[in-house]
Protein backbone atom coordinates (compact mmCIF):
# COMPACT_ATOMS: atom_id res chain seq x y z
CA UNK A 1 0.00 0.00 0.00
CA UNK A 2 1.15 3.54 -0.76
CA UNK A 3 0.41 6.98 0.60
CA UNK A 4 1.67 10.25 -0.81
CA UNK A 5 2.06 13.90 0.13
CA UNK A 6 4.36 15.36 2.80
CA UNK A 7 1.76 15.98 5.53
CA UNK A 8 0.18 12.47 5.53
CA UNK A 9 3.61 10.83 5.45
CA UNK A 10 5.11 13.12 8.09
CA UNK A 11 2.09 12.45 10.32
CA UNK A 12 2.57 8.69 9.98
CA UNK A 13 6.31 9.06 10.58
CA UNK A 14 5.64 10.95 13.81
CA UNK A 15 2.90 8.65 15.09
CA UNK A 16 3.70 5.17 13.83
CA UNK A 17 6.99 4.98 11.89
CA UNK A 18 7.06 1.18 12.10
CA UNK A 19 4.29 1.09 9.48
CA UNK A 20 6.59 2.69 6.90
CA UNK A 21 8.60 0.25 4.78
CA UNK A 22 10.21 2.65 2.31
CA UNK A 23 10.00 6.29 1.25
CA UNK A 24 10.68 7.74 -2.18
CA UNK A 25 11.51 11.42 -1.82
CA UNK A 26 12.78 14.42 -3.79
CA UNK A 27 15.78 15.32 -1.66
CA UNK A 28 16.04 18.98 -2.68
CA UNK A 29 12.32 19.61 -2.25
CA UNK A 30 12.11 18.03 1.20
CA UNK A 31 15.63 18.62 2.52
CA UNK A 32 14.79 18.87 6.23
CA UNK A 33 12.47 15.87 6.24
CA UNK A 34 15.03 13.92 4.19
CA UNK A 35 17.68 14.55 6.83
CA UNK A 36 15.24 13.44 9.52
CA UNK A 37 14.47 10.25 7.62
CA UNK A 38 18.15 9.43 7.15
CA UNK A 39 18.52 9.31 10.94
CA UNK A 40 15.81 6.65 11.16
CA UNK A 41 15.84 3.01 10.09
CA UNK A 42 13.47 3.65 7.20
CA UNK A 43 14.74 2.89 3.71
CA UNK A 44 14.92 6.08 1.62
CA UNK A 45 15.23 6.15 -2.16
CA UNK A 46 15.21 8.90 -4.81
CA UNK A 47 11.73 9.85 -5.95
CA UNK A 48 12.88 9.71 -9.57
CA UNK A 49 13.65 5.98 -9.31
CA UNK A 50 9.98 5.10 -8.90
CA UNK A 51 7.88 4.28 -11.95
CA UNK A 52 5.16 6.74 -10.98
CA UNK A 53 2.91 6.20 -13.98
CA UNK A 54 2.70 2.49 -13.21
CA UNK A 55 1.49 3.08 -9.64
CA UNK A 56 -0.46 6.34 -9.69
CA UNK A 57 -2.83 8.39 -11.79
CA UNK A 58 -0.74 10.99 -13.55
CA UNK A 59 -2.99 13.86 -12.38
CA UNK A 60 -2.43 13.22 -8.67
CA UNK A 61 -0.33 15.78 -6.83
CA UNK A 62 2.27 13.50 -5.28
CA UNK A 63 4.30 16.43 -3.89
CA UNK A 64 7.56 14.64 -4.55
CA UNK A 65 7.16 12.04 -1.81
CA UNK A 66 5.61 8.57 -1.63
CA UNK A 67 5.68 6.03 1.18
CA UNK A 68 5.29 2.27 0.93
CA UNK A 69 3.48 1.21 4.10
CA UNK A 70 2.07 -1.83 5.81
CA UNK A 71 -1.66 -2.32 5.35
CA UNK A 72 -3.66 -0.83 8.25
CA UNK A 73 -5.28 -3.23 10.68
CA UNK A 74 -8.79 -4.20 9.61
CA UNK A 75 -10.93 -5.72 12.37
CA UNK A 76 -13.37 -8.57 12.17
CA UNK A 77 -16.74 -7.38 13.45
CA UNK A 78 -16.73 -9.65 16.48
CA UNK A 79 -13.28 -8.37 17.45
CA UNK A 80 -14.35 -4.76 17.00
CA UNK A 81 -17.33 -5.31 19.30
CA UNK A 82 -15.17 -7.15 21.84
CA UNK A 83 -12.62 -4.33 21.91
CA UNK A 84 -15.30 -1.77 22.83
CA UNK A 85 -17.56 -3.97 24.94
CA UNK A 86 -16.88 -1.98 28.12
CA UNK A 87 -17.98 1.31 26.54
CA UNK A 88 -21.75 1.47 27.08
CA UNK A 89 -21.96 4.44 24.70
CA UNK A 90 -19.72 3.17 21.93
CA UNK A 91 -20.56 4.44 18.45
CA UNK A 92 -19.91 2.77 15.12
CA UNK A 93 -20.51 4.30 11.71
CA UNK A 94 -21.67 2.04 8.90
CA UNK A 95 -21.01 3.30 5.38
CA UNK A 96 -23.47 2.19 2.72
CA UNK A 97 -22.21 2.74 -0.85
CA UNK A 98 -19.87 5.66 -0.11
CA UNK A 99 -17.87 5.39 -3.32
CA UNK A 100 -16.03 8.73 -3.31
CA UNK A 101 -12.63 8.33 -1.57
CA UNK A 102 -12.64 12.02 -0.62
CA UNK A 103 -15.92 11.52 1.25
CA UNK A 104 -14.62 8.32 2.84
CA UNK A 105 -11.53 10.11 4.08
CA UNK A 106 -13.48 13.11 5.35
CA UNK A 107 -15.84 10.81 7.28
CA UNK A 108 -12.84 9.09 8.90
CA UNK A 109 -11.58 12.52 9.95
CA UNK A 110 -14.98 13.44 11.41
CA UNK A 111 -15.20 10.07 13.15
CA UNK A 112 -11.86 10.64 14.86
CA UNK A 113 -12.78 14.22 15.77
CA UNK A 114 -15.97 13.17 17.56
CA UNK A 115 -14.71 10.02 19.25
CA UNK A 116 -16.33 7.35 17.09
CA UNK A 117 -15.12 3.87 18.06
CA UNK A 118 -15.21 2.23 14.64
CA UNK A 119 -16.08 2.68 10.97
CA UNK A 120 -17.56 -0.28 9.09
CA UNK A 121 -17.56 -0.38 5.30
CA UNK A 122 -18.41 -3.01 2.66
CA UNK A 123 -15.88 -4.67 0.41
CA UNK A 124 -18.08 -3.98 -2.63
CA UNK A 125 -19.90 -0.84 -3.81
CA UNK A 126 -17.62 1.25 -1.65
CA UNK A 127 -14.45 3.25 -1.83
CA UNK A 128 -11.52 1.22 -0.53
CA UNK A 129 -9.11 2.61 2.01
CA UNK A 130 -6.99 4.05 -0.78
CA UNK A 131 -4.16 6.56 -0.74
CA UNK A 132 -6.69 9.24 -1.74
CA UNK A 133 -9.00 8.40 1.16
CA UNK A 134 -6.11 8.26 3.60
CA UNK A 135 -4.86 11.66 2.49
CA UNK A 136 -8.38 13.14 2.72
CA UNK A 137 -8.61 11.88 6.30
CA UNK A 138 -5.65 14.13 7.24
CA UNK A 139 -3.97 11.19 8.97
CA UNK A 140 -7.04 10.20 10.95
CA UNK A 141 -7.34 6.76 9.35
CA UNK A 142 -4.92 5.85 12.16
CA UNK A 143 -7.23 7.19 14.88
CA UNK A 144 -10.35 5.10 14.37
CA UNK A 145 -10.82 1.32 14.19
CA UNK A 146 -11.75 -0.01 10.75
CA UNK A 147 -13.88 -3.02 9.83
CA UNK A 148 -14.48 -4.30 6.30
CA UNK A 149 -17.35 -6.69 5.56
CA UNK A 150 -18.94 -8.58 2.71
CA UNK A 151 -22.50 -8.04 3.99
CA UNK A 152 -23.85 -4.95 5.73
CA UNK A 153 -27.16 -6.72 6.36
CA UNK A 154 -25.37 -9.41 8.37
CA UNK A 155 -23.39 -6.72 10.20
CA UNK A 156 -26.56 -4.95 11.28
CA UNK A 157 -28.17 -8.17 12.48
CA UNK A 158 -25.06 -9.10 14.47
CA UNK A 159 -24.82 -5.65 16.03
CA UNK A 160 -28.46 -5.81 17.10
CA UNK A 161 -27.87 -9.17 18.77
CA UNK A 162 -25.00 -7.58 20.67
CA UNK A 163 -27.05 -4.71 22.04
CA UNK A 164 -26.41 -1.99 19.46
CA UNK A 165 -29.14 0.49 18.64
CA UNK A 166 -29.32 0.83 14.85
CA UNK A 167 -29.96 4.28 13.38
CA UNK A 168 -30.23 5.08 9.69
CA UNK A 169 -30.35 8.42 7.93
CA UNK A 170 -33.20 9.26 5.58
CA UNK A 171 -34.63 12.42 4.01
CA UNK A 172 -38.09 10.98 4.76
CA UNK A 173 -37.43 10.30 8.44
CA UNK A 174 -39.92 11.52 11.04
CA UNK A 175 -37.34 12.13 13.76
CA UNK A 176 -34.71 14.85 13.86
CA UNK A 177 -31.02 14.27 14.47
CA UNK A 178 -31.34 15.88 17.91
CA UNK A 179 -33.03 12.64 19.02
CA UNK A 180 -29.52 11.25 19.36
CA UNK A 181 -28.65 13.56 22.25
CA UNK A 182 -30.36 11.29 24.77
CA UNK A 183 -28.99 7.91 23.72
CA UNK A 184 -27.51 5.77 26.52
CA UNK A 185 -26.51 2.54 24.84
CA UNK A 186 -24.13 1.41 22.09
CA UNK A 187 -25.18 2.76 18.69
CA UNK A 188 -24.46 2.15 15.02
CA UNK A 189 -25.34 4.91 12.56
CA UNK A 190 -25.80 4.03 8.89
CA UNK A 191 -24.82 6.70 6.38
CA UNK A 192 -25.88 6.28 2.77
CA UNK A 193 -24.68 7.70 -0.51
CA UNK A 194 -25.76 11.21 -1.40
CA UNK A 195 -27.55 9.98 -4.49
CA UNK A 196 -29.26 6.81 -3.30
CA UNK A 197 -29.29 7.11 0.48
CA UNK A 198 -29.38 4.08 2.77
CA UNK A 199 -30.61 0.86 1.22
CA UNK A 200 -34.20 -0.03 2.04
CA UNK A 201 -33.16 -3.39 3.49
CA UNK A 202 -30.91 -1.61 6.00
CA UNK A 203 -33.50 1.02 6.85
CA UNK A 204 -35.99 -1.72 7.64
CA UNK A 205 -33.57 -3.21 10.16
CA UNK A 206 -33.09 0.13 11.94
CA UNK A 207 -34.71 1.05 15.24
CA UNK A 208 -35.12 4.65 14.13
CA UNK A 209 -34.55 6.81 11.08
CA UNK A 210 -33.30 10.37 11.46
CA UNK A 211 -32.86 13.44 9.30
CA UNK A 212 -31.10 16.78 9.56
CA UNK A 213 -33.54 19.68 9.69
CA UNK A 214 -32.58 22.36 7.18
CA UNK A 215 -33.92 24.91 4.75
CA UNK A 216 -36.14 23.66 1.96
CA UNK A 217 -33.82 25.45 -0.46
CA UNK A 218 -31.38 22.54 -0.13
CA UNK A 219 -32.46 18.95 -0.75
CA UNK A 220 -29.52 17.19 0.86
CA UNK A 221 -26.00 17.62 2.18
CA UNK A 222 -22.78 15.97 1.16
CA UNK A 223 -22.50 12.79 3.23
CA UNK A 224 -19.26 13.91 4.87
CA UNK A 225 -20.86 17.19 5.95
CA UNK A 226 -23.91 15.33 7.21
CA UNK A 227 -21.72 12.97 9.23
CA UNK A 228 -20.10 15.90 11.05
CA UNK A 229 -23.49 17.35 12.03
CA UNK A 230 -24.82 13.99 13.22
CA UNK A 231 -21.73 13.18 15.26
CA UNK A 232 -21.73 16.65 16.80
CA UNK A 233 -25.14 15.93 18.32
CA UNK A 234 -23.74 12.82 19.95
CA UNK A 235 -21.12 14.92 21.72
CA UNK A 236 -23.59 17.40 23.26
Coordinates of C-alpha atoms in Angstrom, one line a residue:
X1 CA 0.0 0.0 0.0
X2 CA 1.1 3.5 -0.8
X3 CA 0.4 7.0 0.6
X4 CA 1.7 10.3 -0.8
X5 CA 2.1 13.9 0.1
X6 CA 4.4 15.4 2.8
X7 CA 1.8 16.0 5.5
X8 CA 0.2 12.5 5.5
X9 CA 3.6 10.8 5.5
X10 CA 5.1 13.1 8.1
X11 CA 2.1 12.4 10.3
X12 CA 2.6 8.7 10.0
X13 CA 6.3 9.1 10.6
X14 CA 5.6 11.0 13.8
X15 CA 2.9 8.6 15.1
X16 CA 3.7 5.2 13.8
X17 CA 7.0 5.0 11.9
X18 CA 7.1 1.2 12.1
X19 CA 4.3 1.1 9.5
X20 CA 6.6 2.7 6.9
X21 CA 8.6 0.2 4.8
X22 CA 10.2 2.7 2.3
X23 CA 10.0 6.3 1.3
X24 CA 10.7 7.7 -2.2
X25 CA 11.5 11.4 -1.8
X26 CA 12.8 14.4 -3.8
X27 CA 15.8 15.3 -1.7
X28 CA 16.0 19.0 -2.7
X29 CA 12.3 19.6 -2.3
X30 CA 12.1 18.0 1.2
X31 CA 15.6 18.6 2.5
X32 CA 14.8 18.9 6.2
X33 CA 12.5 15.9 6.2
X34 CA 15.0 13.9 4.2
X35 CA 17.7 14.5 6.8
X36 CA 15.2 13.4 9.5
X37 CA 14.5 10.2 7.6
X38 CA 18.2 9.4 7.2
X39 CA 18.5 9.3 10.9
X40 CA 15.8 6.7 11.2
X41 CA 15.8 3.0 10.1
X42 CA 13.5 3.6 7.2
X43 CA 14.7 2.9 3.7
X44 CA 14.9 6.1 1.6
X45 CA 15.2 6.2 -2.2
X46 CA 15.2 8.9 -4.8
X47 CA 11.7 9.8 -5.9
X48 CA 12.9 9.7 -9.6
X49 CA 13.7 6.0 -9.3
X50 CA 10.0 5.1 -8.9
X51 CA 7.9 4.3 -11.9
X52 CA 5.2 6.7 -11.0
X53 CA 2.9 6.2 -14.0
X54 CA 2.7 2.5 -13.2
X55 CA 1.5 3.1 -9.6
X56 CA -0.5 6.3 -9.7
X57 CA -2.8 8.4 -11.8
X58 CA -0.7 11.0 -13.6
X59 CA -3.0 13.9 -12.4
X60 CA -2.4 13.2 -8.7
X61 CA -0.3 15.8 -6.8
X62 CA 2.3 13.5 -5.3
X63 CA 4.3 16.4 -3.9
X64 CA 7.6 14.6 -4.5
X65 CA 7.2 12.0 -1.8
X66 CA 5.6 8.6 -1.6
X67 CA 5.7 6.0 1.2
X68 CA 5.3 2.3 0.9
X69 CA 3.5 1.2 4.1
X70 CA 2.1 -1.8 5.8
X71 CA -1.7 -2.3 5.4
X72 CA -3.7 -0.8 8.3
X73 CA -5.3 -3.2 10.7
X74 CA -8.8 -4.2 9.6
X75 CA -10.9 -5.7 12.4
X76 CA -13.4 -8.6 12.2
X77 CA -16.7 -7.4 13.4
X78 CA -16.7 -9.7 16.5
X79 CA -13.3 -8.4 17.5
X80 CA -14.4 -4.8 17.0
X81 CA -17.3 -5.3 19.3
X82 CA -15.2 -7.1 21.8
X83 CA -12.6 -4.3 21.9
X84 CA -15.3 -1.8 22.8
X85 CA -17.6 -4.0 24.9
X86 CA -16.9 -2.0 28.1
X87 CA -18.0 1.3 26.5
X88 CA -21.7 1.5 27.1
X89 CA -22.0 4.4 24.7
X90 CA -19.7 3.2 21.9
X91 CA -20.6 4.4 18.4
X92 CA -19.9 2.8 15.1
X93 CA -20.5 4.3 11.7
X94 CA -21.7 2.0 8.9
X95 CA -21.0 3.3 5.4
X96 CA -23.5 2.2 2.7
X97 CA -22.2 2.7 -0.8
X98 CA -19.9 5.7 -0.1
X99 CA -17.9 5.4 -3.3
X100 CA -16.0 8.7 -3.3
X101 CA -12.6 8.3 -1.6
X102 CA -12.6 12.0 -0.6
X103 CA -15.9 11.5 1.3
X104 CA -14.6 8.3 2.8
X105 CA -11.5 10.1 4.1
X106 CA -13.5 13.1 5.4
X107 CA -15.8 10.8 7.3
X108 CA -12.8 9.1 8.9
X109 CA -11.6 12.5 10.0
X110 CA -15.0 13.4 11.4
X111 CA -15.2 10.1 13.1
X112 CA -11.9 10.6 14.9
X113 CA -12.8 14.2 15.8
X114 CA -16.0 13.2 17.6
X115 CA -14.7 10.0 19.2
X116 CA -16.3 7.3 17.1
X117 CA -15.1 3.9 18.1
X118 CA -15.2 2.2 14.6
X119 CA -16.1 2.7 11.0
X120 CA -17.6 -0.3 9.1
X121 CA -17.6 -0.4 5.3
X122 CA -18.4 -3.0 2.7
X123 CA -15.9 -4.7 0.4
X124 CA -18.1 -4.0 -2.6
X125 CA -19.9 -0.8 -3.8
X126 CA -17.6 1.2 -1.7
X127 CA -14.4 3.3 -1.8
X128 CA -11.5 1.2 -0.5
X129 CA -9.1 2.6 2.0
X130 CA -7.0 4.0 -0.8
X131 CA -4.2 6.6 -0.7
X132 CA -6.7 9.2 -1.7
X133 CA -9.0 8.4 1.2
X134 CA -6.1 8.3 3.6
X135 CA -4.9 11.7 2.5
X136 CA -8.4 13.1 2.7
X137 CA -8.6 11.9 6.3
X138 CA -5.7 14.1 7.2
X139 CA -4.0 11.2 9.0
X140 CA -7.0 10.2 11.0
X141 CA -7.3 6.8 9.4
X142 CA -4.9 5.9 12.2
X143 CA -7.2 7.2 14.9
X144 CA -10.3 5.1 14.4
X145 CA -10.8 1.3 14.2
X146 CA -11.7 0.0 10.7
X147 CA -13.9 -3.0 9.8
X148 CA -14.5 -4.3 6.3
X149 CA -17.3 -6.7 5.6
X150 CA -18.9 -8.6 2.7
X151 CA -22.5 -8.0 4.0
X152 CA -23.9 -5.0 5.7
X153 CA -27.2 -6.7 6.4
X154 CA -25.4 -9.4 8.4
X155 CA -23.4 -6.7 10.2
X156 CA -26.6 -5.0 11.3
X157 CA -28.2 -8.2 12.5
X158 CA -25.1 -9.1 14.5
X159 CA -24.8 -5.6 16.0
X160 CA -28.5 -5.8 17.1
X161 CA -27.9 -9.2 18.8
X162 CA -25.0 -7.6 20.7
X163 CA -27.0 -4.7 22.0
X164 CA -26.4 -2.0 19.5
X165 CA -29.1 0.5 18.6
X166 CA -29.3 0.8 14.8
X167 CA -30.0 4.3 13.4
X168 CA -30.2 5.1 9.7
X169 CA -30.4 8.4 7.9
X170 CA -33.2 9.3 5.6
X171 CA -34.6 12.4 4.0
X172 CA -38.1 11.0 4.8
X173 CA -37.4 10.3 8.4
X174 CA -39.9 11.5 11.0
X175 CA -37.3 12.1 13.8
X176 CA -34.7 14.8 13.9
X177 CA -31.0 14.3 14.5
X178 CA -31.3 15.9 17.9
X179 CA -33.0 12.6 19.0
X180 CA -29.5 11.2 19.4
X181 CA -28.6 13.6 22.3
X182 CA -30.4 11.3 24.8
X183 CA -29.0 7.9 23.7
X184 CA -27.5 5.8 26.5
X185 CA -26.5 2.5 24.8
X186 CA -24.1 1.4 22.1
X187 CA -25.2 2.8 18.7
X188 CA -24.5 2.2 15.0
X189 CA -25.3 4.9 12.6
X190 CA -25.8 4.0 8.9
X191 CA -24.8 6.7 6.4
X192 CA -25.9 6.3 2.8
X193 CA -24.7 7.7 -0.5
X194 CA -25.8 11.2 -1.4
X195 CA -27.5 10.0 -4.5
X196 CA -29.3 6.8 -3.3
X197 CA -29.3 7.1 0.5
X198 CA -29.4 4.1 2.8
X199 CA -30.6 0.9 1.2
X200 CA -34.2 0.0 2.0
X201 CA -33.2 -3.4 3.5
X202 CA -30.9 -1.6 6.0
X203 CA -33.5 1.0 6.9
X204 CA -36.0 -1.7 7.6
X205 CA -33.6 -3.2 10.2
X206 CA -33.1 0.1 11.9
X207 CA -34.7 1.0 15.2
X208 CA -35.1 4.6 14.1
X209 CA -34.5 6.8 11.1
X210 CA -33.3 10.4 11.5
X211 CA -32.9 13.4 9.3
X212 CA -31.1 16.8 9.6
X213 CA -33.5 19.7 9.7
X214 CA -32.6 22.4 7.2
X215 CA -33.9 24.9 4.7
X216 CA -36.1 23.7 2.0
X217 CA -33.8 25.5 -0.5
X218 CA -31.4 22.5 -0.1
X219 CA -32.5 18.9 -0.7
X220 CA -29.5 17.2 0.9
X221 CA -26.0 17.6 2.2
X222 CA -22.8 16.0 1.2
X223 CA -22.5 12.8 3.2
X224 CA -19.3 13.9 4.9
X225 CA -20.9 17.2 5.9
X226 CA -23.9 15.3 7.2
X227 CA -21.7 13.0 9.2
X228 CA -20.1 15.9 11.0
X229 CA -23.5 17.3 12.0
X230 CA -24.8 14.0 13.2
X231 CA -21.7 13.2 15.3
X232 CA -21.7 16.7 16.8
X233 CA -25.1 15.9 18.3
X234 CA -23.7 12.8 19.9
X235 CA -21.1 14.9 21.7
X236 CA -23.6 17.4 23.3

